[in-house]
mmCIF file with all atom_site columns, C-alpha atoms in Angstrom:
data_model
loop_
_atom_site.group_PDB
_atom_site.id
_atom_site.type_symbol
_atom_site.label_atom_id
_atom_site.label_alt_id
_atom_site.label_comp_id
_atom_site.label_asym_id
_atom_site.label_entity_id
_atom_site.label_seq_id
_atom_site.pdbx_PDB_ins_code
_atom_site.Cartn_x
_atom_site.Cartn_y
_atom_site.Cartn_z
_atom_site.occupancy
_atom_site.B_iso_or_equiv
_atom_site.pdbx_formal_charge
_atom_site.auth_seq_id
_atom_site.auth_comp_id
_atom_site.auth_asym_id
_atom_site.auth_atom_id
_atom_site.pdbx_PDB_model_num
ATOM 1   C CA . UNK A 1 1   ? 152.268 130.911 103.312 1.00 0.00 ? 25  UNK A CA 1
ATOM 2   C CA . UNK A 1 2   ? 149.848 129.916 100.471 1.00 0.00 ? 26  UNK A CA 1
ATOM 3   C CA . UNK A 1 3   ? 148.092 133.665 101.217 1.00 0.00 ? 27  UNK A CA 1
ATOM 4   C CA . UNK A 1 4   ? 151.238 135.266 100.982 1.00 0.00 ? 28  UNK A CA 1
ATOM 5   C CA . UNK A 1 5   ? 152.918 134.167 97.871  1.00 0.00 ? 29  UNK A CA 1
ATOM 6   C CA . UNK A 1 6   ? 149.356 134.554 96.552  1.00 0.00 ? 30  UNK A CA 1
ATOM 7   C CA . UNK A 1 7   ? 149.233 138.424 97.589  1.00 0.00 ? 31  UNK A CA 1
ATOM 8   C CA . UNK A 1 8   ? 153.123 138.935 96.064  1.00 0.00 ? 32  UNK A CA 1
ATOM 9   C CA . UNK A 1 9   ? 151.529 137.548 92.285  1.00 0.00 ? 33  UNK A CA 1
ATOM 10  C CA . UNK A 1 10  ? 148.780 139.787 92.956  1.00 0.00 ? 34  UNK A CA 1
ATOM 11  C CA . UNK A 1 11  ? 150.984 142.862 93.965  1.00 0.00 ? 35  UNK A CA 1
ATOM 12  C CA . UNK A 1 12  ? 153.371 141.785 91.143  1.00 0.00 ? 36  UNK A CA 1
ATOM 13  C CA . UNK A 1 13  ? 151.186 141.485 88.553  1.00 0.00 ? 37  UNK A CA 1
ATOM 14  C CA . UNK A 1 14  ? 149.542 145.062 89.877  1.00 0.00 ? 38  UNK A CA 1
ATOM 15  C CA . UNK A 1 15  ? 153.063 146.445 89.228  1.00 0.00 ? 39  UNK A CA 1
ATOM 16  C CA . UNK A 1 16  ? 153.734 145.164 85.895  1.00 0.00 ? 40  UNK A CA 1
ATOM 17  C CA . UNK A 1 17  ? 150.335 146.099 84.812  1.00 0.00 ? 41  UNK A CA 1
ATOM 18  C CA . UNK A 1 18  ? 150.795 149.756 85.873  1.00 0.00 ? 42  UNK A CA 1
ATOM 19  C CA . UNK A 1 19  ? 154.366 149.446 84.301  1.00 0.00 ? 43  UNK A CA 1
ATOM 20  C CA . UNK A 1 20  ? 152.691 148.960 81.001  1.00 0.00 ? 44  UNK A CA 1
ATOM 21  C CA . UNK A 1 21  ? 149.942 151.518 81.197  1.00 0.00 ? 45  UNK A CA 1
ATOM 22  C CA . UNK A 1 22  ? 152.798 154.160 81.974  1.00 0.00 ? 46  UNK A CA 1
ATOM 23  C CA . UNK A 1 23  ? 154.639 152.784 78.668  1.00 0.00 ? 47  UNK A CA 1
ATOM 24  C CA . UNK A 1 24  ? 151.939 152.590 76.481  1.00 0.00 ? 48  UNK A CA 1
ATOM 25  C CA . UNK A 1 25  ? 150.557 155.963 77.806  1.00 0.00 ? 49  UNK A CA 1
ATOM 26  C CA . UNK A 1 26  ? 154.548 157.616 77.217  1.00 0.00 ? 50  UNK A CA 1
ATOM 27  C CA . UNK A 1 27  ? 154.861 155.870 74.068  1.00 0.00 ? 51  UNK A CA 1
ATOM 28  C CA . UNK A 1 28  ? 151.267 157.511 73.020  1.00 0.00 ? 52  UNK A CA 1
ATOM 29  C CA . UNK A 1 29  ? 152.607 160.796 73.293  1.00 0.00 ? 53  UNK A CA 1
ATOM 30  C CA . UNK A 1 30  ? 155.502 160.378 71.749  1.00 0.00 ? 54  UNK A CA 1
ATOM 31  C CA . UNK A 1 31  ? 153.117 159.289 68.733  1.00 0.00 ? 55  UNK A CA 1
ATOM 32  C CA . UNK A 1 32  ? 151.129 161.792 69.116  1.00 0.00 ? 56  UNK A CA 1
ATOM 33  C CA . UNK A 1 33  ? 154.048 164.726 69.942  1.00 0.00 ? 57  UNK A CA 1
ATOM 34  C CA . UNK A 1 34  ? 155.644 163.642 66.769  1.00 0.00 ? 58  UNK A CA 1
ATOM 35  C CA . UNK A 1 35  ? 152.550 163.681 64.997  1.00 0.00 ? 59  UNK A CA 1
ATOM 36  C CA . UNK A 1 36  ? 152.204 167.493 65.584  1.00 0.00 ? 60  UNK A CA 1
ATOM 37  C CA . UNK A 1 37  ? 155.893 167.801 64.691  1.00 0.00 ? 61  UNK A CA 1
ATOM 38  C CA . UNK A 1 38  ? 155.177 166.316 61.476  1.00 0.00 ? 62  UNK A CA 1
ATOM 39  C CA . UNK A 1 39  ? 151.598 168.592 60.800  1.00 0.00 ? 63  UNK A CA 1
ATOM 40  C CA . UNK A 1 40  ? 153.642 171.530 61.613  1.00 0.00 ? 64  UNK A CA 1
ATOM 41  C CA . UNK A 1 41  ? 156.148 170.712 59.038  1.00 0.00 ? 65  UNK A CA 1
ATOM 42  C CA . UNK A 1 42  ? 154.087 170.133 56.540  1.00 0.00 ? 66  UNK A CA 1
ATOM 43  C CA . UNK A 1 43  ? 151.901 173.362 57.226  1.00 0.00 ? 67  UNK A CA 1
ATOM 44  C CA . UNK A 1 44  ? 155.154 175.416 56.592  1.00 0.00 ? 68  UNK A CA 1
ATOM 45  C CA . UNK A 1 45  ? 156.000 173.658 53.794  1.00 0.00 ? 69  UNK A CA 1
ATOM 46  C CA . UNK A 1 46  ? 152.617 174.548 52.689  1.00 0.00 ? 70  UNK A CA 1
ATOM 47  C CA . UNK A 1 47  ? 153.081 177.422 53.573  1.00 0.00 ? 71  UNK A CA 1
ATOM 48  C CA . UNK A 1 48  ? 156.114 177.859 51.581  1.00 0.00 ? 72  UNK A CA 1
ATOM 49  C CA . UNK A 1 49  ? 155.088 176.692 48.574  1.00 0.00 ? 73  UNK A CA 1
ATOM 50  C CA . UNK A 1 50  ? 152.018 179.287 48.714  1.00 0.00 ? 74  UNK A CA 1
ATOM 51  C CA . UNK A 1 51  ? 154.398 182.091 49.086  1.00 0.00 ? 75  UNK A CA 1
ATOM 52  C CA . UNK A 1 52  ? 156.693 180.784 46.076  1.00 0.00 ? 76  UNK A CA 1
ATOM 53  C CA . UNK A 1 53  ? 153.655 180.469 43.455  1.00 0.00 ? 77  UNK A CA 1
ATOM 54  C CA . UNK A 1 54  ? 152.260 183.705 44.864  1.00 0.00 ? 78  UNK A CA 1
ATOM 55  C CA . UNK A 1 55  ? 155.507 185.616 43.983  1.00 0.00 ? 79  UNK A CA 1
ATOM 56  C CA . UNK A 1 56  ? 155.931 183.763 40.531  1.00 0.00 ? 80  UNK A CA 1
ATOM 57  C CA . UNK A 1 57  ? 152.422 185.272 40.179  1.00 0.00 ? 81  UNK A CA 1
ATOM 58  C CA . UNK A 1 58  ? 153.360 187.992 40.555  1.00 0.00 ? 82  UNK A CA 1
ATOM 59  C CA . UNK A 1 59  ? 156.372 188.025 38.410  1.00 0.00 ? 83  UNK A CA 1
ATOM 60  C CA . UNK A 1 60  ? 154.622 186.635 35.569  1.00 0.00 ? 84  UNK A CA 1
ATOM 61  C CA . UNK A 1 61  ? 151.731 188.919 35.884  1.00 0.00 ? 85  UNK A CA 1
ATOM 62  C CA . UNK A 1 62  ? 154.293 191.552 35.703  1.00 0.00 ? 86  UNK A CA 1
ATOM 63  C CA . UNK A 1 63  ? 155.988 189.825 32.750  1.00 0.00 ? 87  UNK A CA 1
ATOM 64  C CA . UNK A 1 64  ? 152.555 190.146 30.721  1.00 0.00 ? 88  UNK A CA 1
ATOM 65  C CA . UNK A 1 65  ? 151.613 193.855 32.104  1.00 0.00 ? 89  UNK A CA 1
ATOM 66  C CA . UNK A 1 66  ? 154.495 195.054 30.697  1.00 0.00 ? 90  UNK A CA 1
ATOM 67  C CA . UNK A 1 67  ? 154.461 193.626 27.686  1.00 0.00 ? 91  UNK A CA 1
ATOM 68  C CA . UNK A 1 68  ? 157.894 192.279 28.545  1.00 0.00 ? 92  UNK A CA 1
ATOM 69  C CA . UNK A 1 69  ? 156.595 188.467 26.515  1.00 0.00 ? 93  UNK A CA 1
ATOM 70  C CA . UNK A 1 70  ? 155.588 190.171 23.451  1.00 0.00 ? 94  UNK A CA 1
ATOM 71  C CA . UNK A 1 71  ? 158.720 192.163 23.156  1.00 0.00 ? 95  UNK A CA 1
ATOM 72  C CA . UNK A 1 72  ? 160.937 188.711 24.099  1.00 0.00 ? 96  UNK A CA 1
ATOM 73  C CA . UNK A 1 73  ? 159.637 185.896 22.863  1.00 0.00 ? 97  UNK A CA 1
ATOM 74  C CA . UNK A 1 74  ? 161.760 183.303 24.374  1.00 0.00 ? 98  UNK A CA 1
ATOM 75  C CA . UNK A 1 75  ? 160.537 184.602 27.641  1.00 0.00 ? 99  UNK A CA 1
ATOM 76  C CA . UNK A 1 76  ? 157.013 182.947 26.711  1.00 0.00 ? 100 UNK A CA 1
ATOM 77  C CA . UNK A 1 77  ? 157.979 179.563 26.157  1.00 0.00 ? 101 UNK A CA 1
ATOM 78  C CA . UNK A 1 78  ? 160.435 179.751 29.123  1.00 0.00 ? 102 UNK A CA 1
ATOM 79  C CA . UNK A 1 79  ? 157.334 181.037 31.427  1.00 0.00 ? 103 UNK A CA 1
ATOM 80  C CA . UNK A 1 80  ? 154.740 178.610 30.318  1.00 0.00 ? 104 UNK A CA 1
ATOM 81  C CA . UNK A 1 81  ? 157.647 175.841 31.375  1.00 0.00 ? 105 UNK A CA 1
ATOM 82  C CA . UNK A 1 82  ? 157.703 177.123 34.806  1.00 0.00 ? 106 UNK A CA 1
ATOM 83  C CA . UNK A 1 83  ? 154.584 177.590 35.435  1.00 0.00 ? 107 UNK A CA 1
ATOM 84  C CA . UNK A 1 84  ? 154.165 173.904 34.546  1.00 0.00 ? 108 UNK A CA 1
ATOM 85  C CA . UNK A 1 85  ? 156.944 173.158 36.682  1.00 0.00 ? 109 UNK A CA 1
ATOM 86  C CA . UNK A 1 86  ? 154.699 175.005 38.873  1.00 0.00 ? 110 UNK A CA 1
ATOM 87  C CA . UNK A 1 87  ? 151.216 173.385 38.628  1.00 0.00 ? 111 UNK A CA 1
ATOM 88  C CA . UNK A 1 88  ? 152.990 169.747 39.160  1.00 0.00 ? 112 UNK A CA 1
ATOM 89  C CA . UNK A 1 89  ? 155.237 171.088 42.524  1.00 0.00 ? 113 UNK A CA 1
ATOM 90  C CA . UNK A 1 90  ? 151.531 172.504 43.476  1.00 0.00 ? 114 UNK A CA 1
ATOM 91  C CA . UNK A 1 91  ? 149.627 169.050 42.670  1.00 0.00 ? 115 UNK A CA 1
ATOM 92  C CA . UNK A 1 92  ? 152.391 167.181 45.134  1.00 0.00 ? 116 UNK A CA 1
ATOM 93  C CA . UNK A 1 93  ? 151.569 169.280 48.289  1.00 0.00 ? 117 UNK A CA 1
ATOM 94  C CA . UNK A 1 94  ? 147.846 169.613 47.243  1.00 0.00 ? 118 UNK A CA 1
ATOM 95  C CA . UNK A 1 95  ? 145.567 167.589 49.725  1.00 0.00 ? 119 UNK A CA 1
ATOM 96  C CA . UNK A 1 96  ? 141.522 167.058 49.676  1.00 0.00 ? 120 UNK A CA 1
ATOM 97  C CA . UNK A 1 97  ? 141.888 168.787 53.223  1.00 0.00 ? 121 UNK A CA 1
ATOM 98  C CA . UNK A 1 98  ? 143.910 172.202 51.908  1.00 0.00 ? 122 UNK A CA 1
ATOM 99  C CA . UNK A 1 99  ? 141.915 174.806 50.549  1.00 0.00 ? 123 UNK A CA 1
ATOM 100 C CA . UNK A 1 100 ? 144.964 177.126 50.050  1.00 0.00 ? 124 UNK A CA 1
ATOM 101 C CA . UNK A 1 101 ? 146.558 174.488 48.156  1.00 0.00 ? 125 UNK A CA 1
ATOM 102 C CA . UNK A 1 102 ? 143.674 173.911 45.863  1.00 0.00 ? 126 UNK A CA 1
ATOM 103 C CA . UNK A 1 103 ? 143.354 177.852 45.489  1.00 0.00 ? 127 UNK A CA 1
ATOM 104 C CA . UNK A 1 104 ? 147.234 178.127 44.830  1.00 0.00 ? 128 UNK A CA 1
ATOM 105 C CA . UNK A 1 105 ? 147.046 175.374 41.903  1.00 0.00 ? 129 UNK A CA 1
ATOM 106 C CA . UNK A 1 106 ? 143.561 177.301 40.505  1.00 0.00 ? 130 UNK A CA 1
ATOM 107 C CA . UNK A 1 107 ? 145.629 180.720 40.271  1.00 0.00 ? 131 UNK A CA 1
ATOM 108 C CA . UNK A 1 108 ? 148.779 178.829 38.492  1.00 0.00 ? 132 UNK A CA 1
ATOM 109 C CA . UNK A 1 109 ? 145.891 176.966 36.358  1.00 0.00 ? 133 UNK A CA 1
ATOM 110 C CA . UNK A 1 110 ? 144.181 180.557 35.416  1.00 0.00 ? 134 UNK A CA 1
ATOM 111 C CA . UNK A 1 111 ? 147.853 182.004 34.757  1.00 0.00 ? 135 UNK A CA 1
ATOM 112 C CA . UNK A 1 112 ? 148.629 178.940 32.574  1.00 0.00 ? 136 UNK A CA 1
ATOM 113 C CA . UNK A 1 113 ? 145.937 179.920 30.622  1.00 0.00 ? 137 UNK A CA 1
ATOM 114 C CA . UNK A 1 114 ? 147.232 183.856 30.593  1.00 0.00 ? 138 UNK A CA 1
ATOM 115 C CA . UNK A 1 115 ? 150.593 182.862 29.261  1.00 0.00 ? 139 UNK A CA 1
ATOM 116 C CA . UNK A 1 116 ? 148.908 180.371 26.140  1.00 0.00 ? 140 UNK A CA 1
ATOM 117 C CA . UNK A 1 117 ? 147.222 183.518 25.183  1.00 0.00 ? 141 UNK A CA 1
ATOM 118 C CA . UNK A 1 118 ? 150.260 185.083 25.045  1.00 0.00 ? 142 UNK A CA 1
ATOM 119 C CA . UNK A 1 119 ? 151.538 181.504 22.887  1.00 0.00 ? 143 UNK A CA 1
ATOM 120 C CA . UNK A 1 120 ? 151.732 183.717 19.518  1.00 0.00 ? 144 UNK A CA 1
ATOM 121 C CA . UNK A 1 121 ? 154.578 185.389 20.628  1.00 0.00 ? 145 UNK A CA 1
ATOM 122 C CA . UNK A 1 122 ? 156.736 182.986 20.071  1.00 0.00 ? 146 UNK A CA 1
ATOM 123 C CA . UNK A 1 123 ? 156.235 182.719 16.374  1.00 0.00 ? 147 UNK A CA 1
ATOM 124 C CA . UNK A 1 124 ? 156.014 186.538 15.302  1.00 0.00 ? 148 UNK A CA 1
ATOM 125 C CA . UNK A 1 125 ? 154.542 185.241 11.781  1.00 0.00 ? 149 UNK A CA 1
ATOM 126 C CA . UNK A 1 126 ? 151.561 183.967 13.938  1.00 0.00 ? 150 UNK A CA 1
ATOM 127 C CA . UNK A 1 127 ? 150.413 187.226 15.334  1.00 0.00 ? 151 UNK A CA 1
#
């Protein structure tokens, strides 16, 4: 009988270690599946926020081409507030690993700079 009850420990602890590897390997890729969830997510919101600082790029560059800033002053002032808006929603999203992110916050920068060239608009006695 000693043999016995000694080969049902055995077999039961053979069991309950096999039960864990299964759990541990099914709660791995649940990590791991939600993991890529999350990296996707973030790669469109990325994503996103690319596309929206392209297009105010392009809307302010279109602002300044046609002379639309000189001609309005207010719309200066109200520019150089979004684009700062702009650079800080940029720095949030921008990580040491994204080089679109880094790019997109260079552009706004070099814009930023566009518009305070364009500063003496506001104050027609400045020009």
């Amino acid at each position: 009988m000693g043999q016995s009850t000694q080969d049902d420990r055995h077999t039961q602890l053979t069991k309950r270690r096999e039960q864990l590897r299964i759990s541990q390997k099914a709660y791995r890729n649940r990590k791991r599946g939600e993991y890529n969830r999350l990296q996707k997510r973030v790669d469109e919101l990325e994503n996103g926020v690319q596309e929206i600082n392209d297009a105010f790029l392009d809307i302010s560059k279109l602002l300044l081409d046609t002379n639309a800033i000189q001609t309005r002053p207010y719309l200066a002032s109200a520019l150089r507030e979004v684009t700062r808006q702009c650079l800080s929603l940029a720095e949030l999203v921008q990580t040491p690993t994204s080089a679109s992110s880094q790019d997109s916050t260079e552009n706004a920068s070099n814009h930023s700079d566009c518009v305070h060239l364009n500063d003496s608009a506001d104050h027609p006695d400045a020009g």
